[in-house]
Amino acid sequence: MRFATYSLNGVVRAGVVADDGIHPLPEGTTVLDLVRSGLPAALETGASVLSGQPVPLADVRLLPPLDPPTVRDFVAFEEHVEGMVAPGAVAPEWYQAPTFYFTNPHALLGAFDDVPVPPGSELFDFELEVAAVVGRDGSSLAPEEAEIFGYTVLNDWSARDLQRREMKVQLGPSKGKDSATTLGPWLVTADELESFRDGDGFLELDLRVSVNGTEVGQDLLSNMGWPFEELVSYASRGTWVRAGDVLGSGTCGNGGCLAELWGRGREIPALKPGDVVEMTVEGIGTIRNTVVAGVELPPVRPARPRPRKRKR
């Protein structure tokens, strides 16, 4: 089943996406409410509205499928890491455990929204990912205890110049990553994708990204270093994950972002206003965003050199 959040004439509703359009869920019901109710109850609620009158997809603006409590983004594709580092040697620490950072849940955009260039950035980039939505609260979960409610497409927009400066301080990323994250077009429940699971527990989904109609990247989700259940387990170690938390897979390999291609010697320009980035994930759907000019802000004031005082 596909759950979506949409806006129609200024009113935000949640609904079930079917071939004939979006079937509205009861007023006041959110997709996060459905996630927290558990997958069986959510499927029952969704099925109960399919006999009603649908809203044409063409009439609505698709919003991010849900309002998640947190958004973690992992780096789970070895080929992506290899392309991002010079001279291409993956740090042994990458293999030891999944690595992630927290990104901004207040900067989520819908599947077809415009995306402004972050202030001060001249190296704007995309990242092709899949996100899993946690199905229940849990702490220090074993992988077999992890519950995934569903999956959506994620574009982790990245200001590479800001990111590079931040990470030289041994912290981050922060402003290099928190201006925009696209989620969409809807949330596909986990049961819909079980037929794609391979013998090692990975989802063998085809991922593709194009810029202005030219394909620049393609990979399989099953090339992740860890399946999503292990990412949920790791995220919960010594702390809590909550139903509705979003966990990004990290950027896929083979052109999942421009920075990987730059690292492999490809001369491809950074994104600029007017560029259209389209991502399609098998079994989930397509998101398409147009880059637009961002807000112009004054330069950031540099730090004052440290005073050498020891006494008043």
Short mmCIF file of C-alpha atoms in Angstrom, two decimals, residues 71-268:
data_model
loop_
_atom_site.label_atom_id
_atom_site.label_comp_id
_atom_site.label_asym_id
_atom_site.label_seq_id
_atom_site.Cartn_x
_atom_site.Cartn_y
_atom_site.Cartn_z
CA VAL A 71 16.07 11.79 10.20
CA ARG A 72 19.33 9.82 10.23
CA ASP A 73 21.39 9.43 7.07
CA PHE A 74 23.83 6.54 6.80
CA VAL A 75 26.72 5.96 4.39
CA ALA A 76 26.11 2.33 3.51
CA PHE A 77 27.43 1.99 -0.07
CA GLU A 78 31.10 1.04 -0.34
CA GLU A 79 31.38 2.19 -3.97
CA HIS A 80 30.14 5.67 -3.05
CA VAL A 81 32.69 5.97 -0.25
CA GLU A 82 35.44 4.77 -2.59
CA GLY A 83 34.62 7.49 -5.12
CA MET A 84 34.47 10.24 -2.50
CA VAL A 85 37.97 9.74 -1.09
CA ALA A 86 41.40 10.14 -2.62
CA PRO A 87 43.15 8.03 -3.78
CA GLY A 88 40.06 5.82 -3.55
CA ALA A 89 40.96 3.74 -0.50
CA VAL A 90 38.01 3.16 1.83
CA ALA A 91 38.94 3.74 5.47
CA PRO A 92 38.94 0.47 7.45
CA GLU A 93 36.64 2.13 10.00
CA TRP A 94 33.85 2.17 7.39
CA TYR A 95 33.72 -1.64 7.44
CA GLN A 96 33.60 -1.87 11.24
CA ALA A 97 30.14 -0.38 11.82
CA PRO A 98 27.50 1.73 10.01
CA THR A 99 28.11 5.48 10.17
CA PHE A 100 25.37 8.11 10.11
CA TYR A 101 24.61 11.72 10.94
CA PHE A 102 21.40 13.45 11.98
CA THR A 103 19.94 15.78 9.35
CA ASN A 104 17.23 18.43 9.60
CA PRO A 105 13.64 17.13 9.87
CA HIS A 106 12.40 20.71 9.38
CA ALA A 107 13.92 20.98 5.89
CA LEU A 108 11.97 18.18 4.18
CA LEU A 109 10.56 18.86 0.71
CA GLY A 110 7.97 17.10 -1.42
CA ALA A 111 8.54 14.97 -4.49
CA PHE A 112 8.14 17.79 -7.02
CA ASP A 113 9.00 20.90 -4.99
CA ASP A 114 11.60 23.43 -6.12
CA VAL A 115 14.92 23.28 -4.26
CA PRO A 116 16.83 26.53 -3.56
CA VAL A 117 20.61 26.60 -3.66
CA PRO A 118 21.86 27.00 -0.05
CA PRO A 119 23.23 30.46 0.82
CA GLY A 120 26.89 30.79 -0.08
CA SER A 121 27.18 27.50 -1.97
CA GLU A 122 28.67 27.16 -5.44
CA LEU A 123 29.00 23.35 -5.44
CA PHE A 124 25.44 22.09 -5.10
CA ASP A 125 24.86 18.36 -5.47
CA PHE A 126 22.21 15.63 -5.17
CA GLU A 127 22.39 12.20 -3.51
CA LEU A 128 20.27 9.26 -4.65
CA GLU A 129 19.06 7.20 -1.70
CA VAL A 130 16.24 5.07 -0.32
CA ALA A 131 14.89 5.73 3.16
CA ALA A 132 13.31 3.24 5.54
CA VAL A 133 10.72 4.31 8.11
CA VAL A 134 10.97 2.64 11.51
CA GLY A 135 7.83 0.71 12.43
CA ARG A 136 7.98 0.66 16.24
CA ASP A 137 9.80 2.15 19.20
CA GLY A 138 12.75 0.20 20.49
CA SER A 139 16.07 0.36 22.30
CA SER A 140 19.21 -1.73 21.70
CA LEU A 141 17.34 -3.87 19.20
CA ALA A 142 18.76 -6.94 17.55
CA PRO A 143 18.39 -6.83 13.74
CA GLU A 144 15.65 -9.48 13.86
CA GLU A 145 13.71 -7.27 16.30
CA ALA A 146 13.78 -4.23 14.02
CA GLU A 147 10.48 -3.37 12.34
CA ILE A 148 10.34 -1.37 9.14
CA PHE A 149 7.00 0.13 8.20
CA GLY A 150 7.90 1.16 4.68
CA TYR A 151 10.21 2.84 2.22
CA THR A 152 10.44 6.07 0.24
CA VAL A 153 12.88 7.79 -2.13
CA LEU A 154 15.32 10.24 -0.51
CA ASN A 155 17.42 12.97 -2.14
CA ASP A 156 20.03 14.25 0.30
CA TRP A 157 20.81 17.66 -1.27
CA SER A 158 24.39 18.66 -0.46
CA ALA A 159 26.37 21.91 -0.56
CA ARG A 160 29.77 20.31 -1.14
CA ASP A 161 31.84 23.45 -0.58
CA LEU A 162 30.20 24.11 2.79
CA GLN A 163 30.43 20.44 3.72
CA ARG A 164 34.16 20.24 2.93
CA ARG A 165 34.97 23.27 5.08
CA GLU A 166 32.93 21.94 8.01
CA MET A 167 34.46 18.49 7.98
CA LYS A 168 38.00 19.88 8.10
CA VAL A 169 37.07 20.94 11.64
CA GLN A 170 36.42 17.24 12.46
CA LEU A 171 32.71 17.86 12.88
CA GLY A 172 29.69 17.80 10.66
CA PRO A 173 28.25 17.81 8.17
CA SER A 174 25.93 20.61 9.25
CA LYS A 175 25.07 23.52 6.93
CA GLY A 176 26.43 21.51 4.04
CA LYS A 177 23.48 19.16 4.42
CA ASP A 178 20.58 20.75 6.31
CA SER A 179 19.03 23.04 3.69
CA ALA A 180 16.85 20.44 1.94
CA THR A 181 16.00 16.74 1.85
CA THR A 182 13.41 15.45 -0.59
CA LEU A 183 11.21 12.54 0.51
CA GLY A 184 8.60 10.97 -1.73
CA PRO A 185 6.60 10.53 -3.71
CA TRP A 186 4.86 8.40 -1.06
CA LEU A 187 5.56 5.79 1.58
CA VAL A 188 5.38 2.23 0.23
CA THR A 189 4.64 -0.31 2.94
CA ALA A 190 7.29 -2.96 3.54
CA ASP A 191 5.07 -5.86 2.52
CA GLU A 192 4.89 -4.46 -1.04
CA LEU A 193 8.66 -4.87 -1.52
CA GLU A 194 9.32 -8.25 0.09
CA SER A 195 9.37 -9.93 -3.32
CA PHE A 196 12.56 -7.97 -4.11
CA ARG A 197 14.46 -9.34 -1.09
CA ASP A 198 17.47 -11.46 -2.04
CA GLY A 199 18.96 -14.43 -0.21
CA ASP A 200 21.18 -12.17 1.91
CA GLY A 201 18.28 -10.04 3.15
CA PHE A 202 18.83 -7.03 0.86
CA LEU A 203 16.21 -5.40 -1.35
CA GLU A 204 17.29 -5.74 -4.98
CA LEU A 205 15.73 -2.50 -6.26
CA ASP A 206 16.97 -0.57 -9.28
CA LEU A 207 17.94 3.07 -8.53
CA ARG A 208 18.44 5.71 -11.24
CA VAL A 209 19.10 9.46 -11.34
CA SER A 210 19.16 11.91 -14.23
CA VAL A 211 19.99 15.60 -14.60
CA ASN A 212 18.11 17.49 -17.29
CA GLY A 213 17.01 14.22 -18.87
CA THR A 214 20.49 12.63 -19.03
CA GLU A 215 21.07 9.61 -16.80
CA VAL A 216 24.16 10.06 -14.64
CA GLY A 217 23.81 7.27 -12.08
CA GLN A 218 22.41 3.73 -11.64
CA ASP A 219 22.82 1.14 -8.92
CA LEU A 220 21.04 -1.59 -6.99
CA LEU A 221 19.89 -1.06 -3.41
CA SER A 222 21.19 -4.56 -2.67
CA ASN A 223 24.75 -3.22 -3.00
CA MET A 224 24.45 -1.74 0.51
CA GLY A 225 26.97 -2.95 3.06
CA TRP A 226 24.23 -3.64 5.63
CA PRO A 227 20.48 -4.29 5.20
CA PHE A 228 18.13 -1.75 6.74
CA GLU A 229 17.31 -3.98 9.69
CA GLU A 230 20.96 -3.78 10.77
CA LEU A 231 20.91 0.01 10.35
CA VAL A 232 17.87 0.22 12.64
CA SER A 233 19.62 -2.03 15.14
CA TYR A 234 22.77 0.09 15.10
CA ALA A 235 20.82 3.34 15.45
CA SER A 236 19.10 1.91 18.54
CA ARG A 237 22.30 0.83 20.33
CA GLY A 238 22.25 2.33 23.82
CA THR A 239 19.41 4.68 22.90
CA TRP A 240 15.97 4.71 21.28
CA VAL A 241 14.50 4.71 17.82
CA ARG A 242 10.88 5.76 17.50
CA ALA A 243 8.11 4.75 15.13
CA GLY A 244 8.30 7.16 12.20
CA ASP A 245 12.05 7.79 12.39
CA VAL A 246 13.56 8.01 8.90
CA LEU A 247 16.83 6.19 8.11
CA GLY A 248 18.51 7.02 4.80
CA SER A 249 20.59 4.37 3.06
CA GLY A 250 23.26 6.85 2.10
CA THR A 251 24.17 7.59 -1.49
CA CYS A 252 24.32 4.66 -3.87
CA GLY A 253 27.37 4.02 -6.03
CA ASN A 254 27.97 4.33 -9.77
CA GLY A 255 26.98 8.00 -10.05
CA GLY A 256 24.65 8.36 -7.11
CA CYS A 257 25.95 11.91 -6.69
CA LEU A 258 28.13 14.34 -8.62
CA ALA A 259 30.86 14.37 -5.96
CA GLU A 260 31.51 10.67 -6.51
CA LEU A 261 31.91 11.32 -10.23
CA TRP A 262 34.21 14.27 -9.53
CA GLY A 263 36.30 11.97 -7.34
CA ARG A 264 36.61 9.56 -10.26
CA GLY A 265 37.81 12.32 -12.61
CA ARG A 266 34.54 13.10 -14.38
CA GLU A 267 34.17 16.77 -15.35
CA ILE A 268 30.50 17.40 -14.64
#
